[in-house]
PDB file of C-alpha atoms and ligand atoms in Angstrom:
ATOM      1  CA  MET C   1      11.210  35.689 -13.437  1.00 93.00           C
ATOM      2  CA  ILE C   2       9.828  33.448 -10.937  1.00 96.00           C
ATOM      3  CA  ILE C   3      10.599  30.278  -9.403  1.00 97.00           C
ATOM      4  CA  ALA C   4       9.061  28.078  -6.509  1.00 98.00           C
ATOM      5  CA  LEU C   5      10.354  26.280  -4.113  1.00 98.00           C
ATOM      6  CA  GLY C   6       8.238  23.212  -3.775  1.00 96.00           C
ATOM      7  CA  GLY C   7       7.258  19.479  -3.671  1.00 92.00           C
ATOM      8  CA  THR C   8       6.962  16.883  -1.282  1.00 74.00           C
ATOM      9  CA  SER C   9       4.190  16.855   1.847  1.00 71.00           C
ATOM     10  CA  LYS C  10       7.224  15.444   3.875  1.00 73.00           C
ATOM     11  CA  GLY C  11       8.353  18.753   6.031  1.00 75.00           C
ATOM     12  CA  GLY C  12      12.695  19.959   6.926  1.00 90.00           C
ATOM     13  CA  VAL C  13      13.569  18.995   3.070  1.00 93.00           C
ATOM     14  CA  GLY C  14      15.539  22.061   2.768  1.00 95.00           C
ATOM     15  CA  LYS C  15      12.513  24.411   1.180  1.00 96.00           C
ATOM     16  CA  THR C  16      13.518  27.028   2.506  1.00 97.00           C
ATOM     17  CA  THR C  17      16.845  27.038   2.939  1.00 97.00           C
ATOM     18  CA  ALA C  18      17.285  26.950  -0.699  1.00 98.00           C
ATOM     19  CA  ALA C  19      14.717  29.595  -1.111  1.00 98.00           C
ATOM     20  CA  ALA C  20      16.622  31.696   0.717  1.00 97.00           C
ATOM     21  CA  SER C  21      20.151  30.885  -0.683  1.00 97.00           C
ATOM     22  CA  LEU C  22      18.735  31.591  -4.404  1.00 97.00           C
ATOM     23  CA  ALA C  23      17.401  35.163  -3.274  1.00 97.00           C
ATOM     24  CA  HIS C  24      20.272  36.000  -1.853  1.00 95.00           C
ATOM     25  CA  LEU C  25      22.929  35.372  -4.751  1.00 96.00           C
ATOM     26  CA  LEU C  26      20.055  36.297  -7.596  1.00 95.00           C
ATOM     27  CA  LYS C  27      18.723  39.174  -5.424  1.00 94.00           C
ATOM     28  CA  ALA C  28      15.250  38.534  -5.902  1.00 95.00           C
ATOM     29  CA  LYS C  29      12.270  39.209  -4.166  1.00 96.00           C
ATOM     30  CA  LEU C  30      11.166  36.184  -1.443  1.00 97.00           C
ATOM     31  CA  VAL C  31       8.132  35.536  -1.895  1.00 98.00           C
ATOM     32  CA  GLU C  32       6.061  33.361   1.602  1.00 98.00           C
ATOM     33  CA  ASN C  33       3.717  30.725   0.201  1.00 98.00           C
ATOM     34  CA  ASP C  34       3.096  28.668   3.246  1.00 96.00           C
ATOM     35  CA  ILE C  35       1.089  28.464   5.578  1.00 94.00           C
ATOM     36  CA  ARG C  36       3.450  26.987   8.571  1.00 92.00           C
ATOM     37  CA  GLY C  37       6.687  29.477   7.087  1.00 94.00           C
ATOM     38  CA  GLN C  38       9.686  30.469   8.760  1.00 95.00           C
ATOM     39  CA  LEU C  39      10.854  33.301   6.574  1.00 97.00           C
ATOM     40  CA  LYS C  40       9.025  35.484   9.734  1.00 96.00           C
ATOM     41  CA  CYS C  41      11.910  33.892  11.895  1.00 96.00           C
ATOM     42  CA  ILE C  42      14.581  33.813   9.076  1.00 96.00           C
ATOM     43  CA  GLU C  43      13.915  38.587   9.153  1.00 96.00           C
ATOM     44  CA  ASN C  44      13.629  37.993  13.482  1.00 94.00           C
ATOM     45  CA  PHE C  45      16.770  36.155  13.560  1.00 94.00           C
ATOM     46  CA  ARG C  46      18.591  38.885  10.667  1.00 95.00           C
ATOM     47  CA  GLU C  47      16.911  41.892  12.297  1.00 90.00           C
ATOM     48  CA  HIS C  48      19.702  42.384  15.528  1.00 83.00           C
ATOM     49  CA  SER C  49      22.632  41.946  13.439  1.00 88.00           C
ATOM     50  CA  GLU C  50      25.023  42.926  10.150  1.00 90.00           C
ATOM     51  CA  LEU C  51      23.057  41.492   7.584  1.00 94.00           C
ATOM     52  CA  GLU C  52      21.304  43.041   4.952  1.00 93.00           C
ATOM     53  CA  LYS C  53      17.134  43.134   5.621  1.00 93.00           C
ATOM     54  CA  LEU C  54      15.604  40.407   3.194  1.00 95.00           C
ATOM     55  CA  ASP C  55      13.253  41.532   0.969  1.00 95.00           C
ATOM     56  CA  VAL C  56      10.267  39.304   1.891  1.00 97.00           C
ATOM     57  CA  GLU C  57       6.436  39.595   0.772  1.00 97.00           C
ATOM     58  CA  TYR C  58       4.182  38.083   2.741  1.00 97.00           C
ATOM     59  CA  PRO C  59       0.813  38.177   0.838  1.00 97.00           C
ATOM     60  CA  LYS C  60      -2.451  36.923   2.619  1.00 95.00           C
ATOM     61  CA  ASN C  61      -4.464  36.252  -0.317  1.00 97.00           C
ATOM     62  CA  LYS C  62      -5.003  34.796  -3.901  1.00 97.00           C
ATOM     63  CA  THR C  63      -5.397  38.599  -4.853  1.00 97.00           C
ATOM     64  CA  ASP C  64      -2.488  39.950  -3.098  1.00 97.00           C
ATOM     65  CA  LEU C  65      -0.397  36.998  -3.865  1.00 97.00           C
ATOM     66  CA  ILE C  66      -1.369  37.725  -8.408  1.00 97.00           C
ATOM     67  CA  LYS C  67      -0.194  40.929  -6.937  1.00 96.00           C
ATOM     68  CA  VAL C  68       3.121  40.967  -6.243  1.00 96.00           C
ATOM     69  CA  LEU C  69       3.730  37.950  -8.868  1.00 96.00           C
ATOM     70  CA  GLU C  70       2.478  40.386 -11.520  1.00 93.00           C
ATOM     71  CA  LYS C  71       5.466  42.701 -10.343  1.00 88.00           C
ATOM     72  CA  SER C  72       7.784  40.368 -11.905  1.00 82.00           C
ATOM     73  CA  THR C  73       9.958  41.183 -14.766  1.00 77.00           C
ATOM     74  CA  LYS C  74      13.461  39.623 -16.482  1.00 71.00           C
ATOM     75  CA  ASP C  75      15.236  41.816 -13.841  1.00 74.00           C
ATOM     76  CA  ASN C  76      13.115  42.018 -11.054  1.00 87.00           C
ATOM     77  CA  CYS C  77      12.894  37.588 -10.349  1.00 94.00           C
ATOM     78  CA  ILE C  78      10.933  36.849  -7.637  1.00 97.00           C
ATOM     79  CA  VAL C  79      12.084  33.248  -5.410  1.00 98.00           C
ATOM     80  CA  ILE C  80       8.315  31.455  -3.533  1.00 98.00           C
ATOM     81  CA  ASP C  81       9.223  28.982  -1.036  1.00 98.00           C
ATOM     82  CA  CYS C  82       5.359  27.108  -1.207  1.00 97.00           C
ATOM     83  CA  GLY C  83       4.116  25.091   1.616  1.00 95.00           C
ATOM     84  CA  GLY C  84       4.612  21.660   1.491  1.00 94.00           C
ATOM     85  CA  TYR C  85       1.195  20.697   0.443  1.00 94.00           C
ATOM     86  CA  ASP C  86      -1.118  21.131  -2.026  1.00 95.00           C
ATOM     87  CA  SER C  87      -3.686  24.238  -1.588  1.00 96.00           C
ATOM     88  CA  GLU C  88      -5.050  26.806  -4.179  1.00 97.00           C
ATOM     89  CA  LEU C  89      -2.389  29.577  -3.338  1.00 97.00           C
ATOM     90  CA  ILE C  90       0.407  27.109  -3.771  1.00 97.00           C
ATOM     91  CA  ARG C  91      -1.226  26.301  -7.751  1.00 98.00           C
ATOM     92  CA  ILE C  92      -1.300  30.147  -8.907  1.00 98.00           C
ATOM     93  CA  ALA C  93       2.370  30.390  -7.354  1.00 98.00           C
ATOM     94  CA  LEU C  94       2.651  27.064  -9.633  1.00 98.00           C
ATOM     95  CA  ALA C  95       1.028  28.234 -12.659  1.00 98.00           C
ATOM     96  CA  ALA C  96       3.189  31.290 -12.266  1.00 97.00           C
ATOM     97  CA  SER C  97       5.894  29.597 -12.326  1.00 97.00           C
ATOM     98  CA  ASP C  98       9.187  30.054 -14.747  1.00 96.00           C
ATOM     99  CA  LEU C  99      11.429  27.043 -13.179  1.00 97.00           C
ATOM    100  CA  VAL C 100       9.659  24.850 -10.314  1.00 98.00           C
ATOM    101  CA  ILE C 101      12.309  23.445  -8.014  1.00 98.00           C
ATOM    102  CA  ALA C 102      11.433  20.465  -5.718  1.00 97.00           C
ATOM    103  CA  PRO C 103      14.411  19.512  -3.193  1.00 97.00           C
ATOM    104  CA  CYS C 104      14.523  16.105  -1.984  1.00 96.00           C
ATOM    105  CA  LYS C 105      16.504  13.422   0.178  1.00 93.00           C
ATOM    106  CA  ASN C 106      17.424  10.096  -0.882  1.00 90.00           C
ATOM    107  CA  SER C 107      15.108   8.653   1.105  1.00 90.00           C
ATOM    108  CA  THR C 108      12.116   6.329  -0.284  1.00 91.00           C
ATOM    109  CA  LEU C 109       9.177   8.065   1.687  1.00 90.00           C
ATOM    110  CA  GLU C 110      10.499  11.383   0.652  1.00 92.00           C
ATOM    111  CA  GLN C 111      10.380  10.419  -3.111  1.00 93.00           C
ATOM    112  CA  SER C 112       6.910   8.928  -2.543  1.00 92.00           C
ATOM    113  CA  SER C 113       6.205  12.540  -1.001  1.00 92.00           C
ATOM    114  CA  LEU C 114       7.454  13.376  -4.602  1.00 94.00           C
ATOM    115  CA  ILE C 115       5.767  11.091  -6.692  1.00 94.00           C
ATOM    116  CA  GLU C 116       2.589  13.071  -4.839  1.00 93.00           C
ATOM    117  CA  PHE C 117       3.615  16.378  -6.039  1.00 96.00           C
ATOM    118  CA  HIS C 118       3.622  14.843  -9.830  1.00 96.00           C
ATOM    119  CA  SER C 119      -0.361  14.468  -9.389  1.00 95.00           C
ATOM    120  CA  VAL C 120      -1.252  18.527  -8.640  1.00 96.00           C
ATOM    121  CA  ILE C 121       2.058  19.920 -11.144  1.00 97.00           C
ATOM    122  CA  ALA C 122       0.491  17.759 -13.784  1.00 97.00           C
ATOM    123  CA  ASP C 123      -3.326  18.965 -12.970  1.00 97.00           C
ATOM    124  CA  VAL C 124      -1.524  22.442 -12.644  1.00 98.00           C
ATOM    125  CA  SER C 125      -0.195  21.921 -15.669  1.00 98.00           C
ATOM    126  CA  VAL C 126      -3.833  21.295 -18.029  1.00 98.00           C
ATOM    127  CA  ASN C 127      -5.166  23.351 -16.644  1.00 97.00           C
ATOM    128  CA  VAL C 128      -2.528  26.186 -17.810  1.00 97.00           C
ATOM    129  CA  LYS C 129      -1.781  23.997 -21.165  1.00 97.00           C
ATOM    130  CA  ARG C 130       1.299  24.293 -20.869  1.00 97.00           C
ATOM    131  CA  LYS C 131       3.778  21.144 -19.106  1.00 97.00           C
ATOM    132  CA  ILE C 132       5.335  22.670 -15.835  1.00 97.00           C
ATOM    133  CA  ASP C 133       8.917  20.877 -15.143  1.00 97.00           C
ATOM    134  CA  VAL C 134       9.438  19.633 -11.870  1.00 98.00           C
ATOM    135  CA  HIS C 135      13.385  19.616 -11.198  1.00 98.00           C
ATOM    136  CA  ILE C 136      14.365  17.525  -8.545  1.00 98.00           C
ATOM    137  CA  LEU C 137      17.439  18.844  -6.326  1.00 98.00           C
ATOM    138  CA  ARG C 138      19.277  16.270  -4.583  1.00 98.00           C
ATOM    139  CA  ASN C 139      19.390  17.672  -1.300  1.00 97.00           C
ATOM    140  CA  ARG C 140      20.614  16.521   2.213  1.00 97.00           C
ATOM    141  CA  ILE C 141      22.609  13.905   0.586  1.00 97.00           C
ATOM    142  CA  HIS C 142      25.149  12.081   2.933  1.00 96.00           C
ATOM    143  CA  PRO C 143      28.494  12.950   1.720  1.00 95.00           C
ATOM    144  CA  SER C 144      29.354   8.888   0.663  1.00 96.00           C
ATOM    145  CA  THR C 145      26.417   8.512  -1.469  1.00 97.00           C
ATOM    146  CA  THR C 146      27.332   8.340  -5.183  1.00 96.00           C
ATOM    147  CA  ASN C 147      24.300   6.726  -6.455  1.00 96.00           C
ATOM    148  CA  PHE C 148      21.212   7.862  -7.626  1.00 97.00           C
ATOM    149  CA  GLU C 149      19.539   5.158  -9.133  1.00 97.00           C
ATOM    150  CA  ASP C 150      16.762   6.199  -7.473  1.00 96.00           C
ATOM    151  CA  PHE C 151      16.289   9.789  -8.891  1.00 97.00           C
ATOM    152  CA  GLU C 152      16.971   8.707 -11.783  1.00 97.00           C
ATOM    153  CA  TYR C 153      14.292   6.344 -11.900  1.00 97.00           C
ATOM    154  CA  ILE C 154      11.343   9.215 -10.303  1.00 96.00           C
ATOM    155  CA  SER C 155      12.839  11.194 -12.906  1.00 97.00           C
ATOM    156  CA  THR C 156      13.154   9.268 -15.886  1.00 97.00           C
ATOM    157  CA  GLU C 157       9.763   7.550 -15.100  1.00 97.00           C
ATOM    158  CA  PHE C 158       7.130  10.835 -14.521  1.00 98.00           C
ATOM    159  CA  LYS C 159       6.718  13.351 -17.265  1.00 97.00           C
ATOM    160  CA  TYR C 160       6.997  16.075 -14.972  1.00 98.00           C
ATOM    161  CA  PHE C 161       9.417  14.945 -13.439  1.00 98.00           C
ATOM    162  CA  LYS C 162      13.202  16.553 -14.475  1.00 98.00           C
ATOM    163  CA  LEU C 163      17.021  15.925 -12.640  1.00 98.00           C
ATOM    164  CA  LEU C 164      18.695  18.992 -11.757  1.00 98.00           C
ATOM    165  CA  ASN C 165      22.572  17.990 -12.232  1.00 98.00           C
ATOM    166  CA  THR C 166      23.629  19.811  -8.840  1.00 98.00           C
ATOM    167  CA  VAL C 167      24.150  17.624  -6.054  1.00 98.00           C
ATOM    168  CA  ILE C 168      23.895  19.295  -2.096  1.00 98.00           C
ATOM    169  CA  ARG C 169      25.098  17.485   0.636  1.00 98.00           C
ATOM    170  CA  GLN C 170      23.728  17.070   4.560  1.00 98.00           C
ATOM    171  CA  ARG C 171      26.419  19.637   5.203  1.00 98.00           C
ATOM    172  CA  VAL C 172      25.933  21.449   8.418  1.00 98.00           C
ATOM    173  CA  ASP C 173      27.068  24.715   7.428  1.00 97.00           C
ATOM    174  CA  PHE C 174      23.488  25.559   6.050  1.00 97.00           C
ATOM    175  CA  GLU C 175      22.351  24.751   9.625  1.00 97.00           C
ATOM    176  CA  LYS C 176      24.471  27.391  11.739  1.00 97.00           C
ATOM    177  CA  ALA C 177      24.312  30.142   8.923  1.00 97.00           C
ATOM    178  CA  MET C 178      20.219  29.441   8.855  1.00 95.00           C
ATOM    179  CA  GLU C 179      20.185  29.886  12.953  1.00 94.00           C
ATOM    180  CA  LYS C 180      21.625  33.321  11.938  1.00 95.00           C
ATOM    181  CA  GLY C 181      18.161  33.907   9.319  1.00 96.00           C
ATOM    182  CA  ALA C 182      21.971  32.949   6.607  1.00 97.00           C
ATOM    183  CA  SER C 183      22.545  31.948   4.253  1.00 97.00           C
ATOM    184  CA  VAL C 184      25.872  30.160   4.080  1.00 97.00           C
ATOM    185  CA  THR C 185      27.215  32.622   0.792  1.00 96.00           C
ATOM    186  CA  GLU C 186      26.428  35.467   3.073  1.00 96.00           C
ATOM    187  CA  LEU C 187      28.803  35.114   5.805  1.00 96.00           C
ATOM    188  CA  LYS C 188      32.338  34.797   5.488  1.00 95.00           C
ATOM    189  CA  LYS C 189      32.719  31.586   7.139  1.00 95.00           C
ATOM    190  CA  TYR C 190      31.654  30.076   4.866  1.00 96.00           C
ATOM    191  CA  LYS C 191      32.376  31.695   1.632  1.00 87.00           C
ATOM    192  CA  HIS C 192      34.673  29.065   0.053  1.00 92.00           C
ATOM    193  CA  SER C 193      33.757  26.438   1.600  1.00 97.00           C
ATOM    194  CA  ARG C 194      31.854  23.273   0.060  1.00 97.00           C
ATOM    195  CA  SER C 195      27.839  24.464   1.220  1.00 98.00           C
ATOM    196  CA  ALA C 196      28.303  27.705  -1.155  1.00 98.00           C
ATOM    197  CA  LYS C 197      30.257  25.975  -3.753  1.00 98.00           C
ATOM    198  CA  GLU C 198      27.279  23.761  -3.422  1.00 98.00           C
ATOM    199  CA  ILE C 199      25.004  26.948  -3.430  1.00 98.00           C
ATOM    200  CA  LYS C 200      26.467  28.299  -6.451  1.00 98.00           C
ATOM    201  CA  ALA C 201      26.947  25.778  -8.776  1.00 98.00           C
ATOM    202  CA  LEU C 202      22.690  25.189  -8.178  1.00 98.00           C
ATOM    203  CA  VAL C 203      22.989  29.177  -9.189  1.00 98.00           C
ATOM    204  CA  THR C 204      24.588  28.769 -12.186  1.00 97.00           C
ATOM    205  CA  GLU C 205      22.688  25.361 -12.904  1.00 98.00           C
ATOM    206  CA  ILE C 206      19.515  27.671 -13.181  1.00 97.00           C
ATOM    207  CA  LYS C 207      20.799  30.432 -14.911  1.00 95.00           C
ATOM    208  CA  SER C 208      21.341  28.240 -17.782  1.00 95.00           C
ATOM    209  CA  LEU C 209      17.715  27.081 -17.381  1.00 95.00           C
ATOM    210  CA  ILE C 210      15.672  29.830 -16.739  1.00 89.00           C
ATOM    211  CA  LYS C 211      18.545  32.142 -19.475  1.00 78.00           C
ATOM    212  CA  LEU C 212      19.201  33.996 -16.696  1.00 63.00           C
TER     213      LEU C 212
HETATM  214  N1  ATP Q   1      21.778  20.786   2.952  1.00 50.43           N
HETATM  215  C1  ATP Q   1      21.389  20.108   3.803  1.00 50.43           C
HETATM  216  N2  ATP Q   1      22.631  20.238   5.148  1.00 50.43           N
HETATM  217  C2  ATP Q   1      22.410  20.133   6.490  1.00 50.43           C
HETATM  218  N3  ATP Q   1      21.107  21.025   7.139  1.00 50.43           N
HETATM  219  C3  ATP Q   1      20.185  21.783   5.747  1.00 50.43           C
HETATM  220  C4  ATP Q   1      20.425  21.199   4.290  1.00 50.43           C
HETATM  221  N4  ATP Q   1      19.512  22.038   3.836  1.00 50.43           N
HETATM  222  C5  ATP Q   1      18.542  22.315   4.745  1.00 50.43           C
HETATM  223  N5  ATP Q   1      18.766  22.139   5.517  1.00 50.43           N
HETATM  224  C6  ATP Q   1      18.105  22.086   6.995  1.00 50.43           C
HETATM  225  O1  ATP Q   1      17.255  21.432   7.530  1.00 50.43           O
HETATM  226  C7  ATP Q   1      16.504  21.962   8.197  1.00 50.43           C
HETATM  227  C8  ATP Q   1      15.062  21.789   7.148  1.00 50.43           C
HETATM  228  O2  ATP Q   1      15.376  23.011   6.516  1.00 50.43           O
HETATM  229  P1  ATP Q   1      14.147  23.738   5.318  1.00 50.43           P
HETATM  230  O3  ATP Q   1      13.482  24.734   6.791  1.00 50.43           O
HETATM  231  O4  ATP Q   1      15.143  24.779   4.770  1.00 50.43           O
HETATM  232  O5  ATP Q   1      12.799  22.390   4.990  1.00 50.43           O
HETATM  233  P2  ATP Q   1      11.766  23.112   4.480  1.00 50.43           P
HETATM  234  O6  ATP Q   1      11.103  21.929   3.500  1.00 50.43           O
HETATM  235  O7  ATP Q   1      11.979  24.243   4.184  1.00 50.43           O
HETATM  236  O8  ATP Q   1      10.776  22.767   5.738  1.00 50.43           O
HETATM  237  P3  ATP Q   1       9.298  23.316   5.775  1.00 50.43           P
HETATM  238  O9  ATP Q   1       8.601  21.968   4.873  1.00 50.43           O
HETATM  239  O10 ATP Q   1       9.141  22.552   7.360  1.00 50.43           O
HETATM  240  O11 ATP Q   1       8.969  23.770   5.706  1.00 50.43           O
HETATM  241  C9  ATP Q   1      16.663  23.551   8.219  1.00 50.43           C
HETATM  242  O12 ATP Q   1      17.540  22.777   9.788  1.00 50.43           O
HETATM  243  C10 ATP Q   1      17.784  23.375   7.718  1.00 50.43           C
HETATM  244  O13 ATP Q   1      18.659  24.113   8.174  1.00 50.43           O
HETATM  245 MG1   MG Q   2      10.233  25.848   5.252  1.00 50.43          MG
END
């Protein structure tokens, strides 16, 4: 089972945060696939805390990445944090994935970046002769926003896009937890918070999509 977080070329949409949160709840291995990635930094934050050591791999090249991905099985889930750019390593990860999730904020700039990604996924799909859907995750959404016509439009107009039901709001918990290198579901303080509930809802939705 391979889940890739990727998508837009804008930074800070929440790929790494979502990847780390999913890896924690799915007991998955994390794979760094971003040349400017921050998983090392997250590992360092955790080093002097009581948090469990992260299970992370840092493949340096195509051969390394393929070797890591080949180790995945139904019971050995892998979550890949892909950078927000186009590269051969990113395309390999997308091609190998059972599920691609693209977090996106509700801003026109973010959404146009996401649309650029549509041509990448279209290319990869054609190359592997398999339609790879990109599941858009509404992330960092203002707590009072209820109108999602923009997201609904994108996900119906673009063949490779689908919209996840889960909506993750802009919540300071995510930033505070990340300052400790943690996801919200790992810390007692946030265990019953709305942020943790949103991440759990995402996991439930993912599990039903890939029948985990
Ligand atoms: N739902 C959220 N609410 C509030 N803050 C969030 C949320 N999701 C992520 N963040 C915060 O936004 C910042 C950027 O998130 P993150 O590093 O996960 O984005 P990214 O897409 O991986 O960025 P990059 O492209 O630079 O790798 C972090 O400080 C993170 O804690
Ligand atoms: Mg990142």
